Amino acid sequence: MTRKHTMLTAAVCAGVVLGVTGCGGEGDDGRKPGAQNGTKSDAKSGSAVKEKDRRSSGTGDTESSSGGRKGPSGVEKLSARDILAKSAEATTSARTMRVSTADSTTSSHDLTMDKAGNCAGTFTNEGFTNRVIRKGDKVWLKLEDSYWNDPVAKPILDKFPDAREKYLYGDVEDSFVLMMASAYCEFVGADGLAKPPGDGAKLTKGAVATAEGVKAVPVHIDSAEDGKSTVYVATEGRPYTVKVEGQKPKGAMLLSDFDKPFTVPSTPPVRDTLDAAEIEKLSMNAG
């Protein structure tokens, strides 16, 4: 693969914290990147999300974060393993949610998504912040201007002078870059929580505290295979997972806006798009 193609894929390479595979080959379970289990409006930058921004989006509101159900659930009285089971059941049942990251050393994102395969928001990787819209298998990807300022983008700009103003567009089956970008839109964070820790993992329940403006009980997980992590489970309304902190890779995943109405932004007109597959071929063949 040439450096030019590497730059294009690096700008969108999926390294989503706490779950999504990277661009280096197969995932830990042997699947190809972008083939994760189903775990998508203009969101804010995919960089670290401030807590006050989360609160203004509804995270700090018990009714919004808990699907409209108020009041204590009593989940904090359960064992650590049962808390995780209840949380996985509630979180994976959500039809829509907002997923973002904070303090990630690999990448960051802030996206709203639904289980129908729709998604909108931004993600940052390799220093590039990109905007993505997904409707089913169709993806529109707007690369950050700084990508186009790199010399390796010159062959593309020579052929498409207005490329920096366009969205790369196509089907995830036809474009590797769009496949990787769409991986950020999978419900991988939620469905990943449905997998219980192995029998060898040590689980410890903490005292109820506040996580992202929501009262939550932390469950600390110490696994020889996956390292240490902490799952924060809402104690009022439905026991959704509202935050996950991990060490492999280091970072935090924030979940909110469960089952809130989500309308995908209008997709760009054809005149504002470029065929993603054609751009990939051009980048691979250049120089």
CSV table of C-alpha atoms in Angstrom, one decimal:
chain,number,residue,atom,x,y,z
A,1,MET,CA,0.0,0.0,0.0
A,2,THR,CA,1.5,3.4,-0.9
A,3,ARG,CA,1.9,6.2,1.6
A,4,LYS,CA,-0.8,8.1,-0.3
A,5,HIS,CA,-3.3,5.4,0.3
A,6,THR,CA,-2.1,5.0,3.8
A,7,MET,CA,-2.8,8.7,4.5
A,8,LEU,CA,-6.3,8.4,3.2
A,9,THR,CA,-7.1,5.4,5.3
A,10,ALA,CA,-5.3,6.7,8.3
A,11,ALA,CA,-7.6,9.8,8.3
A,12,VAL,CA,-10.6,7.5,8.9
A,13,CYS,CA,-9.0,4.4,10.4
A,14,ALA,CA,-11.4,2.9,13.0
A,15,GLY,CA,-9.7,2.7,16.4
A,16,VAL,CA,-12.8,3.4,18.5
A,17,VAL,CA,-11.9,3.1,22.2
A,18,LEU,CA,-13.3,0.1,24.1
A,19,GLY,CA,-14.5,-2.1,21.4
A,20,VAL,CA,-14.0,-1.5,17.7
A,21,THR,CA,-11.1,-3.1,15.9
A,22,GLY,CA,-8.3,-1.1,14.2
A,23,CYS,CA,-7.2,-1.0,10.6
A,24,GLY,CA,-4.4,-3.5,10.9
A,25,GLY,CA,-6.4,-6.6,9.8
A,26,GLU,CA,-8.8,-8.9,11.5
A,27,GLY,CA,-10.4,-8.1,14.8
A,28,ASP,CA,-9.8,-10.0,18.0
A,29,ASP,CA,-12.7,-12.4,17.2
A,30,GLY,CA,-11.4,-13.0,13.7
A,31,ARG,CA,-13.8,-10.8,11.8
A,32,LYS,CA,-12.7,-8.2,9.3
A,33,PRO,CA,-12.8,-4.6,10.4
A,34,GLY,CA,-16.2,-3.0,10.0
A,35,ALA,CA,-17.9,-6.4,10.6
A,36,GLN,CA,-18.7,-5.8,14.2
A,37,ASN,CA,-21.9,-6.9,15.8
A,38,GLY,CA,-24.7,-4.3,15.5
A,39,THR,CA,-23.3,-1.9,18.8
A,40,LYS,CA,-25.0,6.7,15.0
A,41,SER,CA,-27.8,15.9,14.2
A,42,ASP,CA,-24.6,17.2,13.7
A,43,ALA,CA,-22.6,16.3,16.7
A,44,LYS,CA,-19.8,18.2,18.3
A,45,SER,CA,-16.2,17.5,17.6
A,46,GLY,CA,-15.1,13.9,18.3
A,47,SER,CA,-12.4,15.2,20.7
A,48,ALA,CA,-12.9,15.0,24.5
A,49,VAL,CA,-16.5,15.8,25.5
A,50,LYS,CA,-16.9,18.2,28.3
A,51,GLU,CA,-19.4,17.2,31.0
A,52,LYS,CA,-21.3,20.4,30.7
A,53,ASP,CA,-21.9,19.7,27.0
A,54,ARG,CA,-23.1,16.2,27.9
A,55,ARG,CA,-25.6,17.7,30.4
A,56,SER,CA,-27.0,20.1,27.9
A,57,SER,CA,-27.6,17.2,25.5
A,58,GLY,CA,-29.7,15.4,28.1
A,59,THR,CA,-27.1,13.2,29.8
A,60,GLY,CA,-27.5,15.0,33.1
A,61,ASP,CA,-31.2,14.7,33.1
A,62,THR,CA,-32.5,11.5,34.7
A,63,GLU,CA,-35.6,11.3,32.5
A,64,SER,CA,-33.7,11.8,29.2
A,65,SER,CA,-30.9,9.4,30.1
A,66,SER,CA,-33.2,6.7,31.5
A,67,GLY,CA,-35.7,6.6,28.7
A,68,GLY,CA,-38.3,8.7,30.5
A,69,ARG,CA,-38.5,6.5,33.6
A,70,LYS,CA,-37.7,8.3,36.9
A,71,GLY,CA,-37.1,7.0,40.4
A,72,PRO,CA,-34.6,4.6,42.0
A,73,SER,CA,-34.3,1.2,40.4
A,74,GLY,CA,-32.5,-0.5,43.3
A,75,VAL,CA,-29.9,-2.0,40.9
A,76,GLU,CA,-27.1,-0.9,43.3
A,77,LYS,CA,-28.3,-3.5,45.8
A,78,LEU,CA,-27.5,-6.4,43.4
A,79,SER,CA,-24.2,-8.2,43.2
A,80,ALA,CA,-21.6,-6.7,40.8
A,81,ARG,CA,-22.2,-9.4,38.2
A,82,ASP,CA,-26.0,-9.0,38.3
A,83,ILE,CA,-25.6,-5.2,38.0
A,84,LEU,CA,-23.6,-5.8,34.8
A,85,ALA,CA,-26.3,-8.2,33.5
A,86,LYS,CA,-29.1,-5.8,34.2
A,87,SER,CA,-27.2,-3.0,32.6
A,88,ALA,CA,-26.4,-5.0,29.5
A,89,GLU,CA,-30.1,-5.9,29.1
A,90,ALA,CA,-31.2,-2.3,29.4
A,91,THR,CA,-28.5,-0.8,27.2
A,92,THR,CA,-28.7,-3.2,24.4
A,93,SER,CA,-32.5,-2.8,24.2
A,94,ALA,CA,-32.1,0.9,23.4
A,95,ARG,CA,-33.1,1.8,19.8
A,96,THR,CA,-31.1,5.0,19.7
A,97,MET,CA,-28.2,6.4,21.7
A,98,ARG,CA,-25.3,8.9,21.6
A,99,VAL,CA,-21.9,7.4,22.0
A,100,SER,CA,-18.8,9.5,22.5
A,101,THR,CA,-15.3,9.1,24.0
A,102,ALA,CA,-13.1,11.1,26.3
A,103,ASP,CA,-9.4,11.0,27.2
A,104,SER,CA,-8.7,8.5,24.5
A,105,THR,CA,-5.1,8.0,23.5
A,106,THR,CA,-6.1,6.5,20.2
A,107,SER,CA,-9.1,8.2,18.7
A,108,SER,CA,-12.3,9.9,19.7
A,109,HIS,CA,-15.8,10.3,18.4
A,110,ASP,CA,-19.2,11.8,19.1
A,111,LEU,CA,-22.0,10.2,17.2
A,112,THR,CA,-25.7,9.6,17.5
A,113,MET,CA,-26.9,6.3,16.1
A,114,ASP,CA,-29.8,3.9,15.9
A,115,LYS,CA,-30.3,0.2,15.3
A,116,ALA,CA,-31.6,0.7,11.8
A,117,GLY,CA,-28.1,1.5,10.7
A,118,ASN,CA,-28.4,5.3,10.7
A,119,CYS,CA,-25.7,7.6,12.2
A,120,ALA,CA,-24.4,11.1,12.3
A,121,GLY,CA,-21.6,12.9,14.0
A,122,THR,CA,-17.8,13.3,14.0
A,123,PHE,CA,-14.8,11.2,14.8
A,124,THR,CA,-11.1,12.1,15.1
A,125,ASN,CA,-8.2,9.7,14.2
A,126,GLU,CA,-4.5,10.4,13.4
A,127,GLY,CA,-5.2,14.1,14.0
A,128,PHE,CA,-8.0,14.3,11.5
A,129,THR,CA,-11.5,15.2,12.5
A,130,ASN,CA,-14.1,13.9,10.0
A,131,ARG,CA,-17.8,14.2,9.7
A,132,VAL,CA,-19.9,11.1,8.8
A,133,ILE,CA,-23.5,10.5,7.9
A,134,ARG,CA,-24.7,6.9,7.4
A,135,LYS,CA,-28.1,5.7,6.2
A,136,GLY,CA,-28.1,1.9,6.1
A,137,ASP,CA,-25.3,0.8,3.8
A,138,LYS,CA,-24.8,4.3,2.3
A,139,VAL,CA,-22.1,6.6,3.8
A,140,TRP,CA,-21.2,10.2,3.3
A,141,LEU,CA,-17.8,11.2,4.7
A,142,LYS,CA,-16.4,14.7,4.9
A,143,LEU,CA,-12.6,14.7,5.5
A,144,GLU,CA,-11.1,17.5,7.5
A,145,ASP,CA,-9.4,20.3,5.6
A,146,SER,CA,-6.0,19.5,7.1
A,147,TYR,CA,-6.1,16.2,5.2
A,148,TRP,CA,-6.3,18.0,1.9
A,149,ASN,CA,-3.5,20.3,2.8
A,150,ASP,CA,-1.1,17.4,3.0
A,151,PRO,CA,1.1,16.9,-0.2
A,152,VAL,CA,-0.2,13.3,-0.6
A,153,ALA,CA,-3.6,14.7,-1.4
A,154,LYS,CA,-2.3,16.6,-4.4
A,155,PRO,CA,-3.1,14.0,-7.0
A,156,ILE,CA,-6.7,13.9,-5.9
A,157,LEU,CA,-7.0,17.7,-5.9
A,158,ASP,CA,-5.4,17.8,-9.4
A,159,LYS,CA,-8.2,15.7,-10.8
A,160,PHE,CA,-10.9,17.1,-8.5
A,161,PRO,CA,-10.0,20.7,-7.6
A,162,ASP,CA,-13.0,21.1,-5.4
A,163,ALA,CA,-12.6,17.8,-3.5
A,164,ARG,CA,-12.0,19.5,-0.2
A,165,GLU,CA,-15.6,20.8,-0.3
A,166,LYS,CA,-17.1,17.4,-1.2
A,167,TYR,CA,-18.2,14.3,0.7
A,168,LEU,CA,-16.8,10.9,-0.2
A,169,TYR,CA,-19.9,8.9,-0.9
A,170,GLY,CA,-20.7,5.2,-1.6
A,171,ASP,CA,-21.7,1.8,-0.4
A,172,VAL,CA,-19.8,0.3,2.5
A,173,GLU,CA,-19.3,-2.9,0.4
A,174,ASP,CA,-17.5,-0.9,-2.4
A,175,SER,CA,-15.2,1.3,-0.3
A,176,PHE,CA,-12.7,0.3,2.3
A,177,VAL,CA,-12.5,3.8,3.6
A,178,LEU,CA,-16.2,4.1,4.0
A,179,MET,CA,-16.4,0.7,5.6
A,180,MET,CA,-13.9,1.8,8.2
A,181,ALA,CA,-15.7,5.1,8.8
A,182,SER,CA,-19.0,3.3,9.2
A,183,ALA,CA,-17.5,1.1,11.9
A,184,TYR,CA,-17.8,4.0,14.2
A,185,CYS,CA,-21.5,3.9,13.7
A,186,GLU,CA,-22.0,0.4,15.0
A,187,PHE,CA,-23.7,-0.4,18.3
A,188,VAL,CA,-20.5,-2.1,19.3
A,189,GLY,CA,-20.2,-0.3,22.6
A,190,ALA,CA,-23.6,-1.4,23.7
A,191,ASP,CA,-23.5,-5.0,22.4
A,192,GLY,CA,-20.0,-5.4,23.7
A,193,LEU,CA,-21.4,-4.8,27.2
A,194,ALA,CA,-23.7,-7.7,26.7
A,195,LYS,CA,-20.7,-10.1,26.9
A,196,PRO,CA,-20.3,-10.8,30.6
A,197,PRO,CA,-16.8,-10.8,32.1
A,198,GLY,CA,-15.0,-14.2,32.2
A,199,ASP,CA,-15.3,-16.3,35.2
A,200,GLY,CA,-11.7,-15.4,36.1
A,201,ALA,CA,-12.4,-11.7,36.2
A,202,LYS,CA,-12.6,-10.0,39.6
A,203,LEU,CA,-15.7,-7.8,40.1
A,204,THR,CA,-16.0,-5.2,42.8
A,205,LYS,CA,-19.0,-3.0,43.4
A,206,GLY,CA,-18.4,0.6,44.5
A,207,ALA,CA,-20.5,3.2,46.2
A,208,VAL,CA,-23.1,5.1,44.3
A,209,ALA,CA,-21.6,8.3,42.8
A,210,THR,CA,-22.2,10.7,40.0
A,211,ALA,CA,-21.0,9.9,36.5
A,212,GLU,CA,-21.6,12.4,33.7
A,213,GLY,CA,-24.3,14.0,35.8
A,214,VAL,CA,-26.1,10.8,36.5
A,215,LYS,CA,-26.3,8.9,39.7
A,216,ALA,CA,-24.6,5.6,39.0
A,217,VAL,CA,-23.0,2.6,40.7
A,218,PRO,CA,-19.5,1.7,39.5
A,219,VAL,CA,-18.5,-1.9,38.9
A,220,HIS,CA,-14.8,-2.4,38.8
A,221,ILE,CA,-13.6,-5.3,36.6
A,222,ASP,CA,-10.1,-6.7,36.9
A,223,SER,CA,-9.4,-9.2,34.1
A,224,ALA,CA,-6.1,-10.9,33.3
A,225,GLU,CA,-7.0,-10.9,29.6
A,226,ASP,CA,-8.6,-7.4,29.3
A,227,GLY,CA,-7.0,-5.5,32.1
A,228,LYS,CA,-8.9,-3.2,34.5
A,229,SER,CA,-12.1,-1.3,33.6
A,230,THR,CA,-15.0,0.4,35.4
A,231,VAL,CA,-18.6,0.3,34.2
A,232,TYR,CA,-21.0,3.0,35.6
A,233,VAL,CA,-24.6,1.9,35.8
A,234,ALA,CA,-27.5,4.4,36.3
A,235,THR,CA,-29.4,3.8,39.5
A,236,GLU,CA,-32.4,5.9,38.6
A,237,GLY,CA,-34.7,4.9,35.8
A,238,ARG,CA,-33.6,2.1,33.6
A,239,PRO,CA,-30.1,0.8,34.6
A,240,TYR,CA,-28.3,2.0,31.4
A,241,THR,CA,-24.5,2.0,31.2
A,242,VAL,CA,-23.6,5.7,31.2
A,243,LYS,CA,-19.8,5.4,31.2
A,244,VAL,CA,-17.1,2.9,30.7
A,245,GLU,CA,-13.5,3.5,31.7
A,246,GLY,CA,-10.8,1.2,30.4
A,247,GLN,CA,-7.1,0.7,30.3
A,248,LYS,CA,-6.7,-1.4,27.1
A,249,PRO,CA,-6.9,1.0,25.4
A,250,LYS,CA,-6.9,3.8,27.9
A,251,GLY,CA,-10.0,6.0,27.6
A,252,ALA,CA,-13.6,6.4,28.5
A,253,MET,CA,-16.8,5.7,26.5
A,254,LEU,CA,-19.8,7.8,27.3
A,255,LEU,CA,-23.4,6.7,26.5
A,256,SER,CA,-26.5,8.9,26.7
A,257,ASP,CA,-29.7,10.0,25.0
A,258,PHE,CA,-31.1,6.4,25.1
A,259,ASP,CA,-34.3,6.1,23.0
A,260,LYS,CA,-34.4,9.8,22.3
A,261,PRO,CA,-35.8,10.6,18.8
A,262,PHE,CA,-33.1,10.7,16.2
A,263,THR,CA,-33.5,12.2,12.7
A,264,VAL,CA,-30.6,11.7,10.4
A,265,PRO,CA,-29.4,15.0,8.9
A,266,SER,CA,-30.3,15.6,5.2
A,267,THR,CA,-27.7,13.9,3.0
A,268,PRO,CA,-25.6,16.0,0.7
A,269,PRO,CA,-26.8,16.5,-2.9
A,270,VAL,CA,-25.0,14.5,-5.6
A,271,ARG,CA,-23.2,17.6,-6.8
A,272,ASP,CA,-21.5,17.8,-3.4
A,273,THR,CA,-20.2,14.2,-3.5
A,274,LEU,CA,-17.3,12.2,-4.9
A,275,ASP,CA,-17.3,8.5,-5.6
A,276,ALA,CA,-15.3,7.1,-2.7
A,277,ALA,CA,-14.1,4.0,-4.6
A,278,GLU,CA,-12.7,6.2,-7.4
A,279,ILE,CA,-10.9,8.4,-4.9
A,280,GLU,CA,-9.3,5.3,-3.3
A,281,LYS,CA,-8.1,3.9,-6.6
A,282,LEU,CA,-6.6,7.3,-7.5
A,283,SER,CA,-4.8,7.5,-4.1
A,284,MET,CA,-3.4,4.0,-4.6
A,285,ASN,CA,-2.2,4.5,-8.1
A,286,ALA,CA,-0.7,8.0,-7.6
A,287,GLY,CA,3.0,8.3,-7.5
